[in-house]
Short mmCIF file of C-alpha atoms in Angstrom, two decimals:
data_model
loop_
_atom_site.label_atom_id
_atom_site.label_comp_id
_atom_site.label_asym_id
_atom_site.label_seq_id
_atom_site.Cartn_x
_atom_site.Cartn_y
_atom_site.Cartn_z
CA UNK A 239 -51.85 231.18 -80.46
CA UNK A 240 -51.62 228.29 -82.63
CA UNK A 241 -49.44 228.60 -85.80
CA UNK A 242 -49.57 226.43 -88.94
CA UNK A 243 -47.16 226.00 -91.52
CA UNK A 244 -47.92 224.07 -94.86
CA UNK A 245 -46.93 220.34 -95.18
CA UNK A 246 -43.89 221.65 -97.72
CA UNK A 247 -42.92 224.39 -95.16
CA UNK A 248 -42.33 222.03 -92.53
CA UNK A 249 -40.74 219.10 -94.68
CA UNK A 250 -38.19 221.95 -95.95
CA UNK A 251 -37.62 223.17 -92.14
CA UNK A 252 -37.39 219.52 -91.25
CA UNK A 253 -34.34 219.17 -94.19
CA UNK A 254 -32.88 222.19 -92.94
CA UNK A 255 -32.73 220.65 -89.31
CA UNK A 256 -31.17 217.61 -90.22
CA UNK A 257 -28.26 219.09 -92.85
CA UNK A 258 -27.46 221.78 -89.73
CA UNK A 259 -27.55 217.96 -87.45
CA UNK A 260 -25.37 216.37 -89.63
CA UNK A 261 -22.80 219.18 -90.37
CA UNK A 262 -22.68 220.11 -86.23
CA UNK A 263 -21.27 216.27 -85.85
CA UNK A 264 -18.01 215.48 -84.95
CA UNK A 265 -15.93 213.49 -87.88
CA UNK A 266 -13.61 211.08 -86.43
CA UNK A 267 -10.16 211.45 -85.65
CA UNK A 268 -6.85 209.11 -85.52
CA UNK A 269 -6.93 210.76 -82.06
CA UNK A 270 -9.74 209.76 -80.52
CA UNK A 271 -9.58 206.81 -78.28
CA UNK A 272 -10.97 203.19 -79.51
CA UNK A 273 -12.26 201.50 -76.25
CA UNK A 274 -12.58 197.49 -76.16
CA UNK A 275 -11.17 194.54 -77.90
CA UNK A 276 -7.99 195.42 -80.05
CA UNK A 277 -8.43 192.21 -83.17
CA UNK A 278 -6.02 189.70 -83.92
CA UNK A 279 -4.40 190.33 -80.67
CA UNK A 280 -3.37 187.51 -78.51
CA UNK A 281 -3.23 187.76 -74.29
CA UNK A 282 -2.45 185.54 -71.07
CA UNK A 283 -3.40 185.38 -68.03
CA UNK A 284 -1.49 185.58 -65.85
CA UNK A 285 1.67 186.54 -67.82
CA UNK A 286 3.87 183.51 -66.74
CA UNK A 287 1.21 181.86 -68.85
CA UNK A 288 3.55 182.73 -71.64
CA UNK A 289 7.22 181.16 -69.99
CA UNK A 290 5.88 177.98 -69.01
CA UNK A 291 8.29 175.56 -69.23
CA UNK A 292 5.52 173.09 -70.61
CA UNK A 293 3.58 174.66 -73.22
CA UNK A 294 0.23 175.37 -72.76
CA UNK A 295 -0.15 178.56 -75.27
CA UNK A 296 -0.24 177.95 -79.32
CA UNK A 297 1.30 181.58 -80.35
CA UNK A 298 3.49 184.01 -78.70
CA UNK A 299 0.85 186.97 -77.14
CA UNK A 300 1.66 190.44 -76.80
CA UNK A 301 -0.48 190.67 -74.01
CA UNK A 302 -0.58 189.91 -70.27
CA UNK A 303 -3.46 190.76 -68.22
CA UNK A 304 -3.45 190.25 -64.66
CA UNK A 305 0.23 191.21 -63.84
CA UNK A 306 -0.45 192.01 -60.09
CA UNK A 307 -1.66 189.13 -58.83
CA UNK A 308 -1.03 188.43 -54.86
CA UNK A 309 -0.36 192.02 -54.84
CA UNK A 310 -4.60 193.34 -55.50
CA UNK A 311 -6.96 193.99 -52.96
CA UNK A 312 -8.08 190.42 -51.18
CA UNK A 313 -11.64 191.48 -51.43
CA UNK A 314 -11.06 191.56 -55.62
CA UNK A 315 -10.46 188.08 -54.97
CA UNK A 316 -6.91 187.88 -56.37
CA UNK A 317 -4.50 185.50 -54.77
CA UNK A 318 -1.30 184.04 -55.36
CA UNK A 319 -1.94 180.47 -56.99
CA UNK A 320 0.66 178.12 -55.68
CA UNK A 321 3.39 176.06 -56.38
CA UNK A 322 2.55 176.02 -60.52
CA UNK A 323 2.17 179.93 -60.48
CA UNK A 324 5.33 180.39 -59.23
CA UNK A 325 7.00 177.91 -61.53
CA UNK A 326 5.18 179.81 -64.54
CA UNK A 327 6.31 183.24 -63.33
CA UNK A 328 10.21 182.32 -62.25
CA UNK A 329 10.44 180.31 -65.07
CA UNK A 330 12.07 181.86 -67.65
CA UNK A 331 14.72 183.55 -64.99
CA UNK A 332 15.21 179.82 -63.46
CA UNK A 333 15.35 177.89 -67.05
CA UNK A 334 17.12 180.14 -69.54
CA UNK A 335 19.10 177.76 -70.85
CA UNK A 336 22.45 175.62 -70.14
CA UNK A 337 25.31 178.05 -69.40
CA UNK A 338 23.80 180.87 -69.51
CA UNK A 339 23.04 183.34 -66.47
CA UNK A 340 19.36 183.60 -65.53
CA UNK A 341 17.42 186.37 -66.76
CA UNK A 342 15.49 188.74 -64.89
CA UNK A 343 11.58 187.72 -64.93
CA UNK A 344 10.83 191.77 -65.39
CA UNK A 345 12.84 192.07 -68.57
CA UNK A 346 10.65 189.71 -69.95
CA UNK A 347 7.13 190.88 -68.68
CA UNK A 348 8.64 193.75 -70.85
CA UNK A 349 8.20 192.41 -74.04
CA UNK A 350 4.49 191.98 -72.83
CA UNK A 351 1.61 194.69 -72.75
CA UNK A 352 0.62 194.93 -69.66
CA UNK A 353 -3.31 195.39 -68.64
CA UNK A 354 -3.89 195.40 -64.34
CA UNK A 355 -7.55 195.06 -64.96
CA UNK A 356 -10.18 194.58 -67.72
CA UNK A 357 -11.07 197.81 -67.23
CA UNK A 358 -7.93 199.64 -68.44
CA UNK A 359 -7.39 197.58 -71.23
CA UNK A 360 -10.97 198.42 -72.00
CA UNK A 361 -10.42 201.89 -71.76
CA UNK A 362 -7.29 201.80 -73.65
CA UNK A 363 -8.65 199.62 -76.59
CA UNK A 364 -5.83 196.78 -75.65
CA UNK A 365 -7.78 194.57 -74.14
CA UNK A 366 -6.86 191.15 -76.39
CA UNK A 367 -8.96 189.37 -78.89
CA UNK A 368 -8.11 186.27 -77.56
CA UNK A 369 -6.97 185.74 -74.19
CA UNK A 370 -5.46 182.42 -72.73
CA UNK A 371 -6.23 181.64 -69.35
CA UNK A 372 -4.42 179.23 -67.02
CA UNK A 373 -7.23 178.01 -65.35
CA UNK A 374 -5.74 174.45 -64.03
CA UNK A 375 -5.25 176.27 -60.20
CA UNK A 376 -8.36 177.27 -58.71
CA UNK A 377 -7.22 180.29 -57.39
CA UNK A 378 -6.28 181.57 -60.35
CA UNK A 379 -9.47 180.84 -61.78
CA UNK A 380 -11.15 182.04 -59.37
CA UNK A 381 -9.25 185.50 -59.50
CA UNK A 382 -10.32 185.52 -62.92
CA UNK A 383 -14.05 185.04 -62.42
CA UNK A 384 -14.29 188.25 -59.71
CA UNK A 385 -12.69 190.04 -62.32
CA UNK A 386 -14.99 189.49 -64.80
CA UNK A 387 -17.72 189.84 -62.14
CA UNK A 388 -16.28 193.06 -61.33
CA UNK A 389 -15.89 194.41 -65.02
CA UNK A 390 -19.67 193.31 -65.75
CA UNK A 391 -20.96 195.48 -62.76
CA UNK A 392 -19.20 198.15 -63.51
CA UNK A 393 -19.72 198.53 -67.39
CA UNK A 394 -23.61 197.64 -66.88
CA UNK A 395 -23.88 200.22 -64.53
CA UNK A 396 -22.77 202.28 -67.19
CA UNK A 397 -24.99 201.21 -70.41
CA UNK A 398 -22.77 199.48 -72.29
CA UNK A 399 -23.98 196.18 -72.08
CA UNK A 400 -27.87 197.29 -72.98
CA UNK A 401 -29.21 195.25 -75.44
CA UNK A 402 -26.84 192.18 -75.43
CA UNK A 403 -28.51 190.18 -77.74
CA UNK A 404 -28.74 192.81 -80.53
CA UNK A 405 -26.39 192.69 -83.25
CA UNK A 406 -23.95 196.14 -84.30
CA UNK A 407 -23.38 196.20 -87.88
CA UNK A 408 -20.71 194.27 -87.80
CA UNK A 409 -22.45 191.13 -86.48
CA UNK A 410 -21.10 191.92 -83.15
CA UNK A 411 -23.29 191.92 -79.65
CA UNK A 412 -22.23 194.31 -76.86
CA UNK A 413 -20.86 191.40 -74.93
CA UNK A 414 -18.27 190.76 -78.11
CA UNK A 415 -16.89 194.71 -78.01
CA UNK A 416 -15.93 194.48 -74.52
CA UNK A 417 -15.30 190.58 -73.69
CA UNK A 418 -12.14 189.13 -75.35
CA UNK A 419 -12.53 185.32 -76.79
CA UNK A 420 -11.51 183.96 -73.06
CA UNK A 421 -9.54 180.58 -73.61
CA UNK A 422 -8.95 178.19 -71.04
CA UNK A 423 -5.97 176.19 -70.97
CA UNK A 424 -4.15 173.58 -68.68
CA UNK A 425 -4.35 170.06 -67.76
CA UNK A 426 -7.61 168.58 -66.04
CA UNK A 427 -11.15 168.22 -66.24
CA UNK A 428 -13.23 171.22 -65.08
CA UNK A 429 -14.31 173.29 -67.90
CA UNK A 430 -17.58 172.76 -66.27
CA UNK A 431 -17.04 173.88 -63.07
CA UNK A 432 -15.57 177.35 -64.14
CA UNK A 433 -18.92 178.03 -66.34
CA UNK A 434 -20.72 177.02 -63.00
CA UNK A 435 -18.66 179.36 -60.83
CA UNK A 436 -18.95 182.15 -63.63
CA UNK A 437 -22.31 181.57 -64.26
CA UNK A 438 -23.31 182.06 -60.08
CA UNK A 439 -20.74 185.24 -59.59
CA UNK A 440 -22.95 187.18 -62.75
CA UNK A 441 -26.00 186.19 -61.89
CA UNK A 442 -27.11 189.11 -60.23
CA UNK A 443 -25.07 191.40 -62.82
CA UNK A 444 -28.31 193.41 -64.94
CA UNK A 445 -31.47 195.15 -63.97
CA UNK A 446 -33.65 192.55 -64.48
CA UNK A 447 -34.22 188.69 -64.67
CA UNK A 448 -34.39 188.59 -67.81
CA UNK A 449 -31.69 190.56 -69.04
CA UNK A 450 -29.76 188.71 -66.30
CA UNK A 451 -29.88 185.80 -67.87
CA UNK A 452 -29.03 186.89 -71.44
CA UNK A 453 -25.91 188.36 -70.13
CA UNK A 454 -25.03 185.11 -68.82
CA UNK A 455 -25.57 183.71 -71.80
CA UNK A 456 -23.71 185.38 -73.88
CA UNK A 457 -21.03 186.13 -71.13
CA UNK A 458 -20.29 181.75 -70.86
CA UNK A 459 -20.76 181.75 -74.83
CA UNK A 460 -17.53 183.36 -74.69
CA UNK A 461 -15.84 180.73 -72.80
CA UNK A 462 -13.96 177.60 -74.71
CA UNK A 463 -11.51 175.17 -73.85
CA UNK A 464 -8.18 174.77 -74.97
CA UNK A 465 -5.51 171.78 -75.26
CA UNK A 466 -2.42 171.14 -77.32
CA UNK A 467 -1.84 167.30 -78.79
CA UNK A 468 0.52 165.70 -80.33
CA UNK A 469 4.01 167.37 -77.76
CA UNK A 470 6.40 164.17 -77.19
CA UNK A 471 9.76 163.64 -74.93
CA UNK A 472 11.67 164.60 -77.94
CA UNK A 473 10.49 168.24 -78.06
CA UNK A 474 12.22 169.12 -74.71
CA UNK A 475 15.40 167.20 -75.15
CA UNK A 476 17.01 169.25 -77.64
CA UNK A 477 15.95 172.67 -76.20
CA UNK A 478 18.52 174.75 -75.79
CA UNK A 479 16.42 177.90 -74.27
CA UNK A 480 12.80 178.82 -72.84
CA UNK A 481 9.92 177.39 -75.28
CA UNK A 482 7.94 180.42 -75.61
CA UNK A 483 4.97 178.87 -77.54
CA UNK A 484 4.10 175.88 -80.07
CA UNK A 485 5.72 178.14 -82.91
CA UNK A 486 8.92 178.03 -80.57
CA UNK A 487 8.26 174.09 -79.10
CA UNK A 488 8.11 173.50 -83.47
CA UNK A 489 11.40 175.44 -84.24
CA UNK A 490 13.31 173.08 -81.23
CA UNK A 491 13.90 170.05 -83.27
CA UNK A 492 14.36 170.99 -86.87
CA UNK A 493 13.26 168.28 -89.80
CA UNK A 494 16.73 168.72 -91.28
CA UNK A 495 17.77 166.42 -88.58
CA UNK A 496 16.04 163.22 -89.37
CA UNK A 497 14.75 162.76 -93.29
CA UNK A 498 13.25 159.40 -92.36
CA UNK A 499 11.73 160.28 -88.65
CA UNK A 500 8.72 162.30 -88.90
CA UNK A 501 7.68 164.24 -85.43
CA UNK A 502 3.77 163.66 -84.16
CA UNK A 503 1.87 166.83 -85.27
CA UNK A 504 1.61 168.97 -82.70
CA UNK A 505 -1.55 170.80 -82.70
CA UNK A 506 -4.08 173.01 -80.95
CA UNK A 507 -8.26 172.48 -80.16
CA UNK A 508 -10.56 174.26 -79.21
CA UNK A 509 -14.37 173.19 -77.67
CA UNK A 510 -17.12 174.37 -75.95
CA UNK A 511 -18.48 178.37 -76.33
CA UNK A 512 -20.75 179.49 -79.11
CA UNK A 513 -19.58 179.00 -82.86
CA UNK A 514 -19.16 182.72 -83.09
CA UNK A 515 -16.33 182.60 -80.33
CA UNK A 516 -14.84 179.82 -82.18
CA UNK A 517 -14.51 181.54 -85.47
CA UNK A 518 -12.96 184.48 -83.77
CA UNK A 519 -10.28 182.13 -82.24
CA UNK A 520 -9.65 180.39 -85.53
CA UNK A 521 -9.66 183.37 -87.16
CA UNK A 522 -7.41 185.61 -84.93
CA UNK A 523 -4.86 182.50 -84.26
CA UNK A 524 -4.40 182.02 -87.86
CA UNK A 525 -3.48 185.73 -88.63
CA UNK A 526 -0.70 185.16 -85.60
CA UNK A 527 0.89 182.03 -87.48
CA UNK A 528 -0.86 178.90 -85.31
CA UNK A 529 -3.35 176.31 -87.22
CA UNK A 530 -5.71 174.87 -84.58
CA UNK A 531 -9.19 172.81 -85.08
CA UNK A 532 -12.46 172.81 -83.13
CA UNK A 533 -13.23 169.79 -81.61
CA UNK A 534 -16.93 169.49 -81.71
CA UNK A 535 -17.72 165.25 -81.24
CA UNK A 536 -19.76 163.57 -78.89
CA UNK A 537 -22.50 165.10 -76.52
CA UNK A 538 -19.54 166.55 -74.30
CA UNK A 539 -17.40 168.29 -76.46
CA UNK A 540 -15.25 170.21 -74.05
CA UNK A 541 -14.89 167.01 -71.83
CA UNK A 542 -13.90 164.61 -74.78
CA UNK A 543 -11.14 167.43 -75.62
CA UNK A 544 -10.21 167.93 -71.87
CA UNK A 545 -9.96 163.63 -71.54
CA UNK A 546 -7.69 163.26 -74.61
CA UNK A 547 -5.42 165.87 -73.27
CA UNK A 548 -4.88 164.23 -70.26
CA UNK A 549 -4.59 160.67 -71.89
CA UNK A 550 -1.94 162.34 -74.66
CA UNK A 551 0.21 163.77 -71.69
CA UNK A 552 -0.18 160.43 -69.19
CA UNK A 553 1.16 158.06 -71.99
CA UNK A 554 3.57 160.39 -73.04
CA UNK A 555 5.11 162.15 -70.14
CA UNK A 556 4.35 160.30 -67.53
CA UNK A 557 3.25 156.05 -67.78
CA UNK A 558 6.50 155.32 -69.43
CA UNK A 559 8.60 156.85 -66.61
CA UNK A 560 6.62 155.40 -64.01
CA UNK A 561 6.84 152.05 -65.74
CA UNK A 562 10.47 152.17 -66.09
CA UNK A 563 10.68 152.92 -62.23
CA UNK A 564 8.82 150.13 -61.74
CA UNK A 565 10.52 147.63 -63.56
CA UNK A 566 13.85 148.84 -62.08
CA UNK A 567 12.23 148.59 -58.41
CA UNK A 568 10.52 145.13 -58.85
CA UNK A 569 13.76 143.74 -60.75
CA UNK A 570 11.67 140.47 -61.65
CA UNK A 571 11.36 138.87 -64.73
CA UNK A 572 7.52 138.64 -65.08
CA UNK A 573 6.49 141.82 -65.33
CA UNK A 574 3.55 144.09 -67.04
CA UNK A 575 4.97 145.35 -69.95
CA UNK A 576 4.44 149.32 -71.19
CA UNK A 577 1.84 148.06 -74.16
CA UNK A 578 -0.27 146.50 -71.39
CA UNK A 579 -0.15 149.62 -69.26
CA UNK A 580 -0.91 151.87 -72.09
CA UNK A 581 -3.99 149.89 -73.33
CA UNK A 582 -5.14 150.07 -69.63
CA UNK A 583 -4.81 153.41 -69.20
CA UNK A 584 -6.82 153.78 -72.75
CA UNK A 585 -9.32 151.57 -71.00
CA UNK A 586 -9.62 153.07 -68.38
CA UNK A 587 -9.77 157.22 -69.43
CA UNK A 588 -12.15 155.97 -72.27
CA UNK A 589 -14.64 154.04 -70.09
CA UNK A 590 -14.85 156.92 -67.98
CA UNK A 591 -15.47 159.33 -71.04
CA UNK A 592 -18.42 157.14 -72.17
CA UNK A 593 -19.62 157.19 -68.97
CA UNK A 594 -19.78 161.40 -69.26
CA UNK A 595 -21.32 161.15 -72.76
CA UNK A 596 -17.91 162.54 -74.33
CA UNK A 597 -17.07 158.89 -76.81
CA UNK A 598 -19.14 156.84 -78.24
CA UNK A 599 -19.42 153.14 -77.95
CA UNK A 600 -18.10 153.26 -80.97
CA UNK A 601 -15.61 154.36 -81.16
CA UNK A 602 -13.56 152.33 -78.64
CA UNK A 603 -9.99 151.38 -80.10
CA UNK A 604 -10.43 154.54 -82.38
CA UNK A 605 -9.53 156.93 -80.05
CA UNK A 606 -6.77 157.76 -77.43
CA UNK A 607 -4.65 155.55 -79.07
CA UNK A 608 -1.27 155.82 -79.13
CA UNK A 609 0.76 156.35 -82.76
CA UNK A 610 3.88 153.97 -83.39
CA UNK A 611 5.31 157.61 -83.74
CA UNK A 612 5.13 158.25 -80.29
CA UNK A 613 5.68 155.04 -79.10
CA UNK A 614 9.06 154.88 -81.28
CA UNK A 615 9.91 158.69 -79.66
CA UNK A 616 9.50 157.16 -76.09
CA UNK A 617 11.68 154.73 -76.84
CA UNK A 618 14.44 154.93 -75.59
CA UNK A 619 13.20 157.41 -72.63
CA UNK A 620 14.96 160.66 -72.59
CA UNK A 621 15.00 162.34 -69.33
CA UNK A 622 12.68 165.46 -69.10
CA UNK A 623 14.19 168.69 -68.17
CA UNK A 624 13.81 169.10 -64.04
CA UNK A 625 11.57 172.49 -65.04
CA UNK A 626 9.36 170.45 -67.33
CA UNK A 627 8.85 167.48 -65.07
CA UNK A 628 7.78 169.89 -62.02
CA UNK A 629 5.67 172.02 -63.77
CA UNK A 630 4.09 169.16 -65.34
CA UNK A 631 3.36 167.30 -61.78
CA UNK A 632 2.25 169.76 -60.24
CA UNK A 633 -0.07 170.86 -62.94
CA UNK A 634 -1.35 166.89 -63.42
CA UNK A 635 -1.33 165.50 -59.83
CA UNK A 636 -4.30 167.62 -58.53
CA UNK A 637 -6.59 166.65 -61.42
CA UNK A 638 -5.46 163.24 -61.98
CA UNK A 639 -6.67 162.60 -58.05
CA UNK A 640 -9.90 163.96 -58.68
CA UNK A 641 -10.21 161.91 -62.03
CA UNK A 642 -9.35 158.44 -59.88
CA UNK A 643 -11.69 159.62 -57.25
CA UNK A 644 -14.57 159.51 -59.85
CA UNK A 645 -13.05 156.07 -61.56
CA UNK A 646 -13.73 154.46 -57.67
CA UNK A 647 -16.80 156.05 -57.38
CA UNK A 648 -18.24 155.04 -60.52
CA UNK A 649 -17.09 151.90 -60.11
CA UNK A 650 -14.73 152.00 -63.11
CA UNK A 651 -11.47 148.87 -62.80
CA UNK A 652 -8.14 150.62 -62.86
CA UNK A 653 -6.62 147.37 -64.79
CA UNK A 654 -2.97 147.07 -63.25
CA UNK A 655 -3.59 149.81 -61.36
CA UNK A 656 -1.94 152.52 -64.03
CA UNK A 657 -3.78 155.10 -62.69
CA UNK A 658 -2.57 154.73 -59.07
CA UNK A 659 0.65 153.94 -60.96
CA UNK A 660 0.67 157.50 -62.35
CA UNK A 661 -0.43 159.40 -59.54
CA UNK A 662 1.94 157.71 -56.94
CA UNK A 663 5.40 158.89 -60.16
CA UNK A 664 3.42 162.28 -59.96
CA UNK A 665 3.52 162.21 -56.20
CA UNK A 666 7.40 161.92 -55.63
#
């Protein structure tokens, strides 16, 4: 038997439906849980990230991710990163200052939040708006990409990454509730190679092709590289604890003491990832106190950034040791001087940088240049603290290698050889 009601009978049973809908919903509650990215929040990973003796962090974070490394499941892919890894991790109890006794490494995880896994601080809504990532060791990179591999699978698996090109009404994809603003940090070239690697480990993460590759999209447009410019010999020498930061590295040496010497600015840049991941680093660093800029010239953004960190740190922290050493060993009268070396090494980083389409022609003489500032803080050299000196060897030699591989590949002149120069001070 078929019934029919009139068009007003059904409209008004229709209302009725939708007011007895709307007052069965749950209202929200301070209680329930908030799952994904907490704002404004800053993380590293792993949390010695934070204690390195060298700074490679703009802010102080509140959160460490990744606090059991060497201690997870081999087939996760965590491992224990080497020489640098421990350096970042013991530093603080090693380094905490002249005369004091070393502190316990665990007290000061404490001051950290600590996430294991993606997941939990998923779960818990901690994971951090921005996280820092040491990515100069490979292992530690690549501990980092089966992570996200492993997060990917699993939320997928459970809907939450349907849709990941469609906008929430805050402007935000699915991919930006549950993926922090990743930042990688350290010295070296190989932004590149860690989208390449990330790129291959997610590939298969989605239940099609398509939607395969828009995850992957906007899974690497959440990847940028950072670098901080502008540190010089005369930041460390004064220190009188751990540098925790730039906001600490900036508090060392105090303007009071000099009203005619100005310090270099230090300062922080960011490239590479999609301009929405940029404004969310901007944003979220500048509500925690840092003032960084987006680097965003040439062809090859993130390799024009990644090449003027490692010219800014050779010619500050490293040529004009080895060049002293030199002079001392050779004990000759005709000898290159430092200018020479340092216009070499200019040469030489931006020939290679025009070569990967990250300067223009030019621009030659305009860039990696070295300010009479810095040049009048070299002089005279002031030794380097023994904790800043390893940590940055061993997180330059591995990368500097590589980069003079290329040069002699390429066929690039290494005028007075100052790139050999730097490796072999590196080496010792």
């Amino acid at each position: 038997m078929v019934m029919w009601f009139p068009s007003s009978m059904s409209q008004a049973n229709n209302n009725n439906a939708d007011v007895s809908a709307k007052a069965a919903m749950p209202t929200p509650s301070s209680l329930d849980p908030v799952v994904g990215v907490k704002d404004d929040t800053l993380g590293v990973f792993p949390a010695g990230l934070a204690y390195a003796p060298f700074p490679l962090v703009p802010s102080s974070p509140t959160v460490s991710l990744g606090t059991q490394i060497g201690s997870l499941p081999k087939q996760r892919g965590w491992r224990k990163g080497g020489n640098l890894l421990e350096v970042l991790s013991q530093s603080f109890s090693q380094f905490s200052g002249v005369g004091e006794q070393p502190t316990a490494t665990k007290v000061v995880s404490n001051s950290l939040v600590n996430i294991t896994h993606f997941s939990e601080g998923f779960y818990k809504g901690t994971l951090p708006d921005v996280l820092f990532v040491w990515g100069s060791d490979f292992a530690v990179a690549q501990a980092l990409v089966d992570e996200i591999r492993f997060y990917l699978q699993k939320l997928n698996t459970m809907g939450f990454l349907l849709n990941a090109r469609n906008l929430n009404n805050k402007g935000k994809t699915s991919v930006d509730i549950v993926l922090p603003a990743i930042v990688l940090v350290g010295g070296g070239v190989w932004y590149h190679r860690f989208l390449g690697q990330l790129q291959q480990a997610i590939a298969e993460v989605g239940f099609s092709y398509t939607e395969g590759k828009q995850l992957q999209q906007a899974v690497l447009g959440k990847i940028c590289r950072g670098a901080i410019l502008g540190l010089t010999p005369s930041h460390f020498t004064h220190r009188t604890d751990m540098i925790e930061g730039l906001d600490k590295v900036q508090s060392i040496f105090p303007e009071s003491q000099s009203n005619t010497v100005k310090m270099p600015l230090i300062r922080f840049k960011i490239a590479g990832g999609k301009h929405a991941t940029q404004r969310q680093v901007l944003h979220s660093l500048g509500r925690n106190g840092a003032v960084i800029s987006i680097e965003n010239e040439g062809i090859s953004s993130t390799e024009r950034l990644e090449l003027q960190q490692l010219h800014d740190q050779l010619q500050q922290f490293v040529l004009p040791y080895a060049v002293t050493e030199v002079a001392k060993a050779k004990k000759r009268a005709k000898t290159v001087t430092l200018e020479q070396y340092q216009q070499a090494l200019s040469d030489a980083i931006f020939e290679m940088g025009l070569g990967r389409k990250a300067f223009e022609a030019y621009e030659k003489g305009l860039v990696l240049s070295v300010s009479n500032l810095q040049k009048q803080d070299s002089l005279p050299l002031n030794q380097l603290p023994e904790d800043v000196e390893q940590c940055l060897g061993l997180e330059l030699l591995p990368h500097l290698q590589v980069v003079h591989q290329y040069m002699n590949a390429i066929g690039l002149t290494d005028s007075h050889e100052v790139m050999a120069l730097c490796i072999n001070y590196l080496s010792k």
